[in-house]
């Protein structure tokens, strides 16, 4: 073979031909450095060629061959699969697998820190043992199989999948654990390390370039065996992957909303299938997608019914806010205040949940009615009083909180509307001046270190009341926490999101699961104006099955996911009428196909984002249709003008 087609990690759809210099031993998958224009770049040998159509005087030679092991064929297949499925440039998907600065400059030694070796004896229940046996056998069989490890919070799911990890490691294989939120993963990593007596390699966006390069090499060489990472870890070039685990599979943060738009959980199942290995999805509140796959027999459900150590799920009650005439600046009902007082009296801990960062979601001028809005987005700008700043949660725009109204210049006329966590804290401190209160949000906890510090303070009983956003809902064990109060249980039900009810149910179940996880009994109080909403009723009854059944019936009737397919085509640009026109033009070129419907163009709920106007076409098709093929043919018919960006989102989640 005298030539090679090299794929580069950039926005290209196909590899380019290069000449192999005499004596250079390249194989398919080799990492090579090639000239590109006036510079050079590292890419991957996608295919060896006996000859090239490029005229010999124009073809350039490969300059360098890396000594690192070639990218495995199965990793390359996976990259192609994802590019095809998401309609993304092949090179952009490759980028996710290898765009790590300096990995090819020198061989690095990865020396994980020393382990604290203390084996903690753990006895599994009968239920756990049965599930673990099945998973171990699946790992040993080295074939594709998909499982849902389904158990309420505190049922000991981690101990069960630990047994499967052990089996994989024993065989000398690599094991990948995908987690939705890396900042809070340190306790899990520590637990895995202690129990497995093996250092875990974490992979996420907070790594330094040096850490990133060391870890990437160790993974590519097969030296790093246990990898715990965010969704991006799925694209690493594992040479001997033997098991994938997706913890909290229902979490929406597995969906990547920028660059290549993909769902980490779904693509993990694809990779497991391509590589013929088992995958374990883990959740206390499975997504309807996964639930449906269990019911149709595609996935095997392993159910853990009992809460570990005999603890029970806390009872959930609603507080009907229609009965309380709350003063305008108060958000905690007398009933909840009383429950908080009783709990801290007993020296137990309280969690107040409000999924709203900052002081108030909206700031309004009482003189002229002006609302403070982000200059780049169709969104209110959120006051962060502690920082003295206004912040847009969509584009990151910041400004100082103004003293006067920017519109009518009236003094002291700006007025906060609605509660954010900071305002809730103010109210709580007024009621309980002696209580120790901590905020648990992404504004206060940005790094694993900060998370560790706060968690250990809570553990040590140094905090009485935790006020948190969705960040606090995820998998933490607070043994002394016995009261959970949800300030606005209706919040997630607003908006036209297809999965709004499902998401709300999951979030509230997860938050509720923080209470009473040890011997002490817990209690959950939901403040709501809709106590009769199906989500509230299902939560009170603790009836997940019935809730999912209803939700499935509704979506089946509407032929929407997971019983139908969606793709969104999003147009964006600085000139609104041009954006709308490009969307309309494509809409008019849509080929007719039975069972496929094109809806729109409609302005996105946030018409303007980061200074760009956005319009959306929504394509709805039957579950078994080849949506990608339809889209490929159609999109080729009316390419948008260069000033307009067009993005395809297969299986869209967020319709912001
Ligand atoms: Zn004003
Ligand atoms: Zn903004």
XYZ file of C-alpha atoms and ligand atoms in Angstrom:
658
model
C 0.000 0.000 0.000
C 1.530 3.257 -1.115
C -1.165 5.712 -0.036
C -3.459 6.405 2.871
C -6.745 8.224 3.326
C -6.291 10.347 6.461
C -9.168 11.734 8.492
C -8.454 15.009 10.253
C -10.162 16.214 13.455
C -11.911 19.224 11.902
C -15.188 19.940 10.116
C -14.641 17.654 7.125
C -16.895 14.914 5.837
C -14.274 12.564 4.460
C -10.596 11.635 4.687
C -7.930 13.040 2.314
C -5.253 11.133 0.428
C -1.574 11.266 1.382
C 1.492 9.337 0.211
C 3.197 6.915 2.595
C 6.962 7.546 2.564
C 9.108 4.511 1.920
C 9.869 2.511 5.042
C 7.085 4.059 7.180
C 5.027 1.282 8.760
C 1.516 2.710 8.961
C -1.602 0.630 9.536
C -5.261 1.546 9.562
C -5.856 3.537 12.729
C -2.288 4.898 12.958
C -1.990 8.475 14.208
C 0.032 10.438 11.666
C 1.098 14.038 11.175
C 0.409 15.463 7.726
C 0.800 18.824 5.997
C -2.428 20.803 5.753
C -2.092 24.046 3.826
C 0.859 25.885 5.334
C 0.775 24.010 8.627
C 0.653 20.401 9.853
C -1.933 18.445 11.755
C -2.337 15.048 13.406
C -4.984 12.753 11.957
C -5.891 9.081 11.715
C -5.230 6.653 8.856
C -8.804 5.822 7.914
C -7.942 3.519 5.028
C -4.835 2.177 3.280
C -4.893 2.629 -0.487
C -2.986 0.943 -3.306
C -3.290 4.095 -5.377
C -4.843 7.550 -5.303
C -6.877 9.590 -7.803
C -4.994 12.709 -6.739
C -2.283 13.534 -9.347
C 1.175 12.498 -8.003
C 2.570 16.049 -8.152
C -0.221 17.282 -5.870
C -0.188 14.537 -3.269
C 1.838 15.202 -0.134
C 3.711 12.703 2.015
C 2.904 11.780 5.604
C 5.442 13.520 7.836
C 5.335 11.620 11.095
C 4.019 8.420 12.584
C 3.086 8.318 16.286
C 4.364 5.456 18.431
C 1.036 5.328 20.266
C -1.154 2.294 19.574
C -3.381 2.835 16.499
C -7.005 3.835 17.035
C -8.918 0.529 17.331
C -11.091 -0.439 14.361
C -14.160 -0.550 16.618
C -13.569 3.019 17.793
C -13.362 4.128 14.152
C -16.565 2.249 13.347
C -18.261 3.936 16.273
C -17.147 7.371 15.064
C -18.593 6.637 11.615
C -21.821 5.395 13.127
C -22.290 8.518 15.248
C -21.472 10.831 12.312
C -24.065 9.050 10.185
C -26.702 9.062 12.861
C -26.295 12.665 13.936
C -25.630 13.955 10.391
C -22.426 15.540 11.675
C -19.161 15.948 9.754
C -17.083 12.793 10.304
C -14.064 14.889 11.316
C -16.064 16.643 14.057
C -16.851 13.302 15.660
C -13.189 12.292 15.380
C -12.350 15.512 17.222
C -14.198 14.208 20.271
C -11.959 11.125 20.271
C -8.537 12.737 19.855
C -8.507 16.519 20.134
C -6.205 16.622 23.137
C -3.294 19.086 23.043
C 0.216 17.623 22.962
C -0.753 13.931 23.056
C 1.517 13.189 20.122
C 4.452 15.307 21.230
C 5.865 12.947 23.803
C 5.154 9.757 25.635
C 3.780 10.549 29.042
C 3.800 8.490 32.178
C 0.499 8.348 33.980
C 1.047 7.831 37.684
C -2.261 7.775 39.511
C -2.143 8.781 43.144
C -1.633 6.168 45.816
C -4.687 4.415 47.035
C -5.960 4.438 50.556
C -6.411 0.711 50.853
C -9.127 -0.236 53.237
C -11.355 -3.018 52.096
C -14.802 -2.511 53.540
C -16.693 -5.753 53.906
C -20.113 -5.493 52.295
C -22.828 -8.104 52.480
C -25.244 -8.142 49.590
C -28.921 -8.932 50.078
C -30.455 -11.860 48.183
C -31.926 -9.435 45.677
C -28.566 -7.764 45.119
C -26.754 -11.103 44.850
C -29.131 -12.345 42.169
C -28.700 -9.202 40.080
C -24.924 -9.262 40.539
C -24.759 -12.907 39.393
C -26.603 -12.073 36.178
C -24.336 -9.101 35.453
C -21.138 -11.040 36.172
C -22.244 -13.780 33.776
C -22.964 -11.145 31.104
C -19.480 -9.654 31.469
C -17.904 -13.117 31.223
C -19.968 -13.923 28.099
C -18.345 -10.992 26.218
C -21.460 -10.361 24.168
C -23.836 -7.439 23.792
C -26.579 -7.333 26.381
C -28.368 -4.298 27.802
C -29.610 -4.125 31.380
C -31.583 -1.651 33.407
C -30.537 -1.778 37.038
C -33.733 -0.397 38.488
C -34.006 0.387 42.170
C -35.225 3.175 44.426
C -32.676 5.558 45.922
C -30.792 3.790 48.651
C -31.407 0.269 47.302
C -27.699 -0.410 46.796
C -27.404 -0.275 43.007
C -23.750 0.781 43.150
C -22.804 -2.329 45.141
C -24.430 -4.466 42.466
C -22.683 -2.904 39.490
C -19.424 -2.971 41.437
C -19.580 -6.760 41.127
C -19.865 -6.464 37.342
C -16.902 -4.055 37.276
C -14.872 -6.534 39.333
C -15.647 -9.284 36.809
C -14.513 -7.072 33.918
C -11.297 -6.014 35.637
C -10.517 -9.631 36.521
C -10.592 -10.421 32.808
C -8.084 -7.652 32.142
C -10.684 -5.475 30.414
C -11.365 -1.745 30.629
C -14.565 -0.553 32.273
C -16.214 2.796 31.547
C -18.628 4.391 34.024
C -20.489 7.384 32.586
C -21.890 9.867 35.091
C -24.114 12.903 34.481
C -22.364 15.388 36.745
C -18.626 15.186 37.304
C -18.320 17.881 39.979
C -20.222 15.699 42.424
C -18.650 12.397 41.441
C -15.701 12.398 43.862
C -17.506 10.367 46.559
C -18.459 7.734 43.960
C -14.904 7.566 42.612
C -13.523 7.188 46.106
C -15.972 4.426 46.869
C -15.134 2.550 43.661
C -11.416 2.871 44.349
C -11.726 1.640 47.915
C -13.858 -1.308 46.998
C -11.920 -2.298 43.879
C -8.446 -1.515 45.206
C -7.657 0.162 41.911
C -7.179 3.783 40.921
C -9.989 5.196 38.804
C -9.209 7.581 35.979
C -11.673 10.427 35.774
C -12.329 12.215 32.475
C -14.084 15.568 32.258
C -13.698 19.142 31.094
C -12.013 20.391 34.291
C -8.727 18.548 33.642
C -5.546 20.511 32.952
C -3.992 19.972 29.487
C -1.235 17.870 31.064
C -3.686 15.655 32.978
C -5.707 15.287 29.837
C -2.717 14.194 27.741
C -1.488 11.708 30.374
C -4.890 10.163 30.846
C -5.682 9.973 27.146
C -2.449 8.078 26.512
C -3.002 5.736 29.449
C -6.478 4.932 28.148
C -5.282 4.449 24.554
C -2.535 2.102 25.771
C -5.000 0.125 27.859
C -3.158 1.002 31.082
C -6.022 2.924 32.648
C -8.548 0.232 33.445
C -11.388 1.925 35.275
C -12.568 5.176 33.712
C -15.229 7.378 35.305
C -16.246 10.186 33.039
C -18.735 12.636 31.652
C -20.437 11.792 28.338
C -17.327 12.844 26.356
C -15.416 9.847 27.764
C -17.514 7.633 25.518
C -15.451 8.651 22.478
C -12.037 7.685 23.876
C -10.066 5.022 21.930
C -10.397 2.117 24.386
C -8.408 -0.896 23.086
C -10.086 -3.473 25.350
C -13.394 -2.169 26.597
C -15.403 -4.860 28.379
C -18.292 -3.096 30.098
C -20.114 0.247 30.029
C -22.201 1.573 32.911
C -24.426 4.624 32.573
C -25.250 5.878 36.062
C -28.457 7.951 36.413
C -29.362 7.079 32.831
C -32.473 9.300 32.915
C -30.415 12.491 33.364
C -30.821 15.011 30.585
C -27.240 16.175 30.934
C -26.211 13.121 28.891
C -27.533 15.006 25.893
C -24.867 17.197 24.333
C -26.407 20.454 23.116
C -23.399 21.990 21.402
C -21.082 20.874 18.604
C -22.030 17.298 17.661
C -25.547 16.879 19.053
C -25.836 13.399 20.543
C -27.290 11.614 23.544
C -24.540 9.989 25.605
C -26.734 7.194 26.932
C -28.092 6.236 23.525
C -24.649 6.346 21.919
C -23.261 4.238 24.785
C -25.771 1.533 23.875
C -24.615 1.801 20.250
C -20.970 1.443 21.239
C -21.749 -1.571 23.445
C -23.553 -3.169 20.518
C -20.724 -2.492 18.045
C -18.099 -3.760 20.459
C -20.237 -6.707 21.607
C -20.134 -6.022 25.305
C -22.701 -5.606 28.072
C -24.071 -2.236 29.140
C -25.790 -1.444 32.426
C -28.145 1.539 32.646
C -28.739 2.549 36.249
C -31.634 4.581 37.627
C -34.228 4.965 40.337
C -36.432 6.840 37.882
C -35.801 5.325 34.429
C -36.536 7.359 31.332
C -39.589 6.408 29.327
C -37.218 5.419 26.506
C -35.470 2.848 28.691
C -38.707 1.730 30.305
C -40.166 1.051 26.848
C -37.068 -0.912 25.823
C -37.462 -3.078 28.917
C -41.087 -3.755 28.171
C -40.357 -4.749 24.589
C -37.618 -7.107 25.778
C -34.706 -5.190 24.260
C -33.270 -4.535 27.716
C -33.353 -6.818 30.759
C -34.640 -5.213 33.932
C -32.926 -6.098 37.207
C -35.165 -4.819 39.950
C -34.041 -3.938 43.478
C -37.169 -3.454 45.521
C -35.876 -3.074 49.059
C -34.118 -0.042 50.453
C -30.741 -1.072 51.794
C -30.422 -1.563 55.529
C -34.187 -1.582 56.041
C -34.704 2.161 55.485
C -38.028 3.163 53.963
C -38.890 5.743 51.321
C -40.119 8.919 52.959
C -43.824 9.734 52.676
C -44.569 12.634 50.319
C -47.254 15.187 51.129
C -48.371 18.252 49.234
C -48.975 21.669 50.719
C -51.800 23.265 48.748
C -50.547 26.820 48.296
C -54.019 27.992 47.208
C -55.021 27.639 50.871
C -52.257 29.948 52.048
C -52.484 33.622 51.243
C -48.768 34.221 51.131
C -47.444 37.787 51.519
C -45.750 38.928 48.292
C -42.188 38.534 49.503
C -42.617 35.210 51.263
C -42.337 31.836 49.639
C -42.229 29.355 52.500
C -45.638 28.382 53.879
C -46.287 28.371 57.647
C -46.750 24.596 57.450
C -43.259 24.102 56.021
C -41.752 26.614 58.485
C -43.202 24.568 61.341
C -41.783 21.334 59.938
C -38.339 22.959 59.551
C -38.454 24.193 63.159
C -39.329 20.718 64.445
C -36.579 19.107 62.408
C -33.744 21.369 63.498
C -35.036 21.183 67.056
C -34.289 17.436 66.878
C -30.812 18.305 65.522
C -31.660 16.740 62.182
C -31.048 18.312 58.774
C -33.351 19.984 56.249
C -33.053 20.269 52.480
C -35.002 23.002 50.703
C -35.162 22.525 46.967
C -35.728 25.344 44.495
C -34.471 24.951 40.973
C -33.714 28.632 40.448
C -30.290 30.153 40.734
C -29.677 33.704 41.918
C -31.847 36.071 43.945
C -34.889 36.467 41.760
C -35.753 35.254 38.265
C -37.080 38.657 37.217
C -36.393 42.282 38.075
C -39.137 44.802 37.324
C -39.329 48.620 37.498
C -42.299 49.626 39.616
C -42.441 53.044 37.973
C -42.479 52.201 34.270
C -42.935 48.412 34.199
C -39.613 47.833 32.450
C -38.209 44.303 32.885
C -34.473 43.771 32.911
C -33.652 41.664 29.885
C -30.443 40.162 28.451
C -29.208 42.227 25.487
C -28.259 39.016 23.607
C -31.111 36.625 24.412
C -34.886 36.604 24.698
C -34.521 35.992 28.402
C -34.864 37.869 31.678
C -31.617 38.676 33.312
C -31.198 37.178 36.758
C -30.076 39.118 39.797
C -27.255 37.544 41.810
C -27.430 39.842 44.821
C -24.490 38.321 46.670
C -22.244 39.265 43.752
C -24.000 42.569 43.065
C -24.478 41.415 39.493
C -27.062 40.667 36.894
C -26.405 37.528 34.909
C -27.904 35.831 31.866
C -28.020 32.068 32.436
C -28.047 31.389 28.707
C -25.139 33.384 27.296
C -23.214 34.352 30.424
C -23.731 38.128 29.911
C -23.033 40.026 33.124
C -23.494 43.561 34.331
C -23.540 45.372 37.661
C -26.950 45.629 39.280
C -28.138 49.139 38.397
C -29.377 51.461 41.148
C -31.809 53.282 38.890
C -34.132 51.926 36.229
C -32.181 51.875 32.935
C -35.389 52.855 31.105
C -37.088 55.661 33.109
C -34.139 56.420 35.451
C -36.449 56.220 38.478
C -34.536 55.772 41.732
C -35.025 52.721 43.986
C -37.796 51.526 41.750
C -36.356 48.137 40.734
C -38.158 45.301 42.347
C -37.355 41.554 42.531
C -40.148 39.243 41.389
C -40.307 35.607 42.454
C -37.830 33.579 44.440
C -34.346 32.331 43.630
C -32.236 30.348 46.081
C -30.515 33.479 47.435
C -33.840 35.103 48.257
C -35.066 31.894 49.832
C -31.942 31.906 51.993
C -32.784 35.451 53.149
C -36.265 34.356 54.182
C -34.986 31.272 56.001
C -32.326 33.227 57.886
C -35.010 35.652 59.072
C -37.063 32.768 60.452
C -34.122 30.819 61.844
C -31.356 33.303 62.682
C -29.366 30.692 64.606
C -29.520 27.923 62.013
C -26.469 27.197 59.871
C -27.587 27.536 56.259
C -25.622 26.550 53.131
C -26.344 27.081 49.450
C -25.745 24.097 47.180
C -25.859 25.348 43.588
C -23.548 25.477 40.584
C -22.762 29.133 41.445
C -21.409 28.133 44.842
C -20.003 24.692 44.034
C -17.966 24.820 40.849
C -15.188 22.305 41.470
C -14.962 18.774 42.927
C -12.908 20.259 45.814
C -15.646 22.720 46.796
C -18.219 19.943 46.577
C -16.123 17.704 48.808
C -15.749 20.474 51.397
C -19.469 21.206 51.590
C -20.415 17.520 51.630
C -18.045 16.820 54.504
C -19.436 19.805 56.445
C -22.940 18.440 55.972
C -21.735 14.988 57.009
C -20.112 16.394 60.134
C -23.408 18.038 61.127
C -22.082 21.566 60.650
C -25.041 22.538 58.451
C -28.689 22.575 59.543
C -30.448 23.711 56.386
C -29.263 23.072 52.836
C -30.793 25.172 50.083
C -30.148 23.665 46.678
C -30.945 23.594 42.990
C -31.048 20.454 40.828
C -27.404 19.916 41.699
C -28.389 18.616 45.111
C -30.811 16.045 43.685
C -28.093 13.770 42.434
C -27.206 10.704 44.420
C -26.035 12.058 47.769
C -26.368 10.269 50.984
C -27.094 12.512 53.958
C -27.837 10.148 56.858
C -29.085 12.881 59.183
C -31.321 14.601 56.626
C -34.965 13.945 57.449
C -36.962 16.756 55.886
C -37.100 17.760 52.243
C -39.152 20.814 51.320
C -39.796 21.576 47.661
C -40.537 25.306 47.406
C -42.111 25.343 43.954
C -43.065 21.845 42.839
C -44.880 23.278 39.800
C -41.801 24.917 38.333
C -40.778 22.086 35.996
C -44.300 21.669 34.652
C -44.233 25.018 32.872
C -43.267 25.259 29.227
C -44.059 23.073 26.264
C -41.309 20.496 26.727
C -42.381 17.021 25.614
C -40.711 15.540 28.670
C -41.761 18.211 31.207
C -43.920 15.870 33.321
C -41.405 13.063 33.172
C -38.550 15.372 34.115
C -40.518 16.858 37.012
C -41.428 13.435 38.316
C -37.815 12.281 38.120
C -36.410 15.401 39.727
C -38.867 15.380 42.605
C -38.399 11.660 43.203
C -34.631 12.150 43.261
C -34.860 15.075 45.663
C -37.264 13.162 47.899
C -34.819 10.276 47.979
C -32.361 12.489 49.892
C -34.538 12.219 53.006
C -34.366 9.411 55.508
C -31.743 7.286 53.866
C -30.397 5.838 57.103
C -32.232 4.616 60.193
C -34.057 7.901 60.713
C -37.456 8.357 59.121
C -37.801 11.141 56.594
C -40.598 13.323 55.280
C -41.116 15.276 52.052
C -43.335 18.356 51.655
C -44.169 19.721 48.194
C -45.528 23.260 47.901
C -47.832 23.318 44.886
C -50.704 25.232 43.314
C -51.644 22.088 41.338
C -52.098 19.316 43.890
C -54.335 17.461 41.436
C -51.790 17.364 38.635
C -50.989 13.749 37.626
C -47.336 14.301 38.540
C -48.224 15.361 42.103
C -50.706 12.519 42.481
C -48.154 9.953 41.301
C -45.543 11.375 43.679
C -47.871 11.223 46.685
C -48.996 7.709 45.830
C -45.395 6.659 45.167
C -46.755 5.133 41.990
C -44.042 5.297 39.364
C -45.483 2.455 37.342
C -48.837 4.088 36.887
C -47.244 7.433 36.083
C -45.058 5.913 33.361
C -48.016 3.997 31.991
C -50.079 7.173 31.621
C -47.165 9.048 30.143
C -46.591 6.215 27.655
C -50.256 6.166 26.663
C -50.229 9.868 25.975
C -47.058 9.744 23.913
C -48.124 6.647 22.012
C -51.374 8.330 21.031
C -49.478 11.424 19.850
C -46.844 9.251 18.097
C -44.029 11.181 19.767
C -40.789 9.774 21.262
C -40.214 7.042 22.183
C -43.115 5.921 19.962
C -42.219 8.160 17.047
C -39.153 10.062 15.971
C -38.269 13.758 16.055
C -35.546 15.772 14.416
C -35.121 19.503 14.775
C -33.517 21.687 12.153
C -32.378 24.906 13.755
C -31.512 28.000 11.739
C -29.665 30.858 13.355
C -28.227 34.183 12.269
C -28.020 37.864 13.154
C -30.769 38.999 10.793
C -34.165 37.689 11.847
C -35.924 37.936 8.486
C -33.053 36.150 6.713
C -33.182 33.352 9.253
C -36.907 32.971 8.839
C -36.596 33.061 5.069
C -33.933 30.316 4.985
C -36.138 28.124 7.179
C -39.174 28.761 4.989
C -37.226 27.951 1.840
C -36.096 24.617 3.198
C -39.598 23.930 4.468
C -40.985 24.477 0.957
C -38.439 22.076 -0.527
C -39.445 19.212 1.809
C -40.071 16.035 -0.192
C -43.359 14.308 0.534
C -43.036 11.028 2.407
C -45.837 9.034 3.949
C -45.655 9.150 7.743
C -43.276 12.114 7.801
C -44.476 15.573 8.772
C -42.566 18.831 8.727
C -43.784 21.418 11.253
C -42.803 25.079 11.305
C -40.842 27.199 10.832
C -41.468 28.489 14.322
C -39.345 30.861 16.353
C -37.538 28.936 19.097
C -39.085 29.605 22.549
C -36.057 31.809 23.074
C -36.095 33.468 19.664
C -32.822 35.213 20.317
C -29.877 33.423 21.928
C -26.343 34.760 22.263
C -27.212 37.563 19.877
C -28.579 35.250 17.192
C -32.148 34.773 16.054
C -33.306 31.168 15.819
C -36.072 29.433 13.914
C -36.875 25.795 13.993
C -38.382 23.174 11.744
C -39.560 20.070 13.532
C -39.632 16.818 11.589
C -41.849 14.125 12.969
C -41.740 10.613 11.583
C -42.704 7.043 12.341
C -40.569 5.052 14.724
C -39.246 2.656 12.110
C -38.594 5.232 9.381
C -35.130 6.062 8.089
C -35.210 9.662 9.213
C -31.532 10.295 8.474
C -31.851 9.224 4.852
C -34.867 11.462 4.376
C -33.054 14.416 5.937
C -29.887 13.892 3.897
C -31.788 13.947 0.616
C -33.878 16.910 1.648
C -31.121 19.095 3.107
C -29.116 18.750 -0.109
C -31.985 20.439 -1.989
C -31.879 23.862 -0.334
C -28.580 24.634 1.393
C -28.896 27.821 3.470
C -26.984 31.018 2.566
C -23.585 31.360 4.238
C -24.776 33.969 6.753
C -27.221 31.458 8.182
C -26.168 28.539 10.352
C -28.131 25.338 10.082
C -27.965 22.554 12.661
C -29.670 19.211 12.743
C -30.643 17.777 16.102
C -31.724 14.143 15.885
C -33.844 13.130 18.904
C -33.903 16.688 20.318
C -34.418 17.091 24.064
C -34.288 20.744 24.863
C -36.528 23.110 22.913
C -35.168 26.316 24.402
Zn -38.505 52.296 34.988
Zn -28.119 36.105 27.286
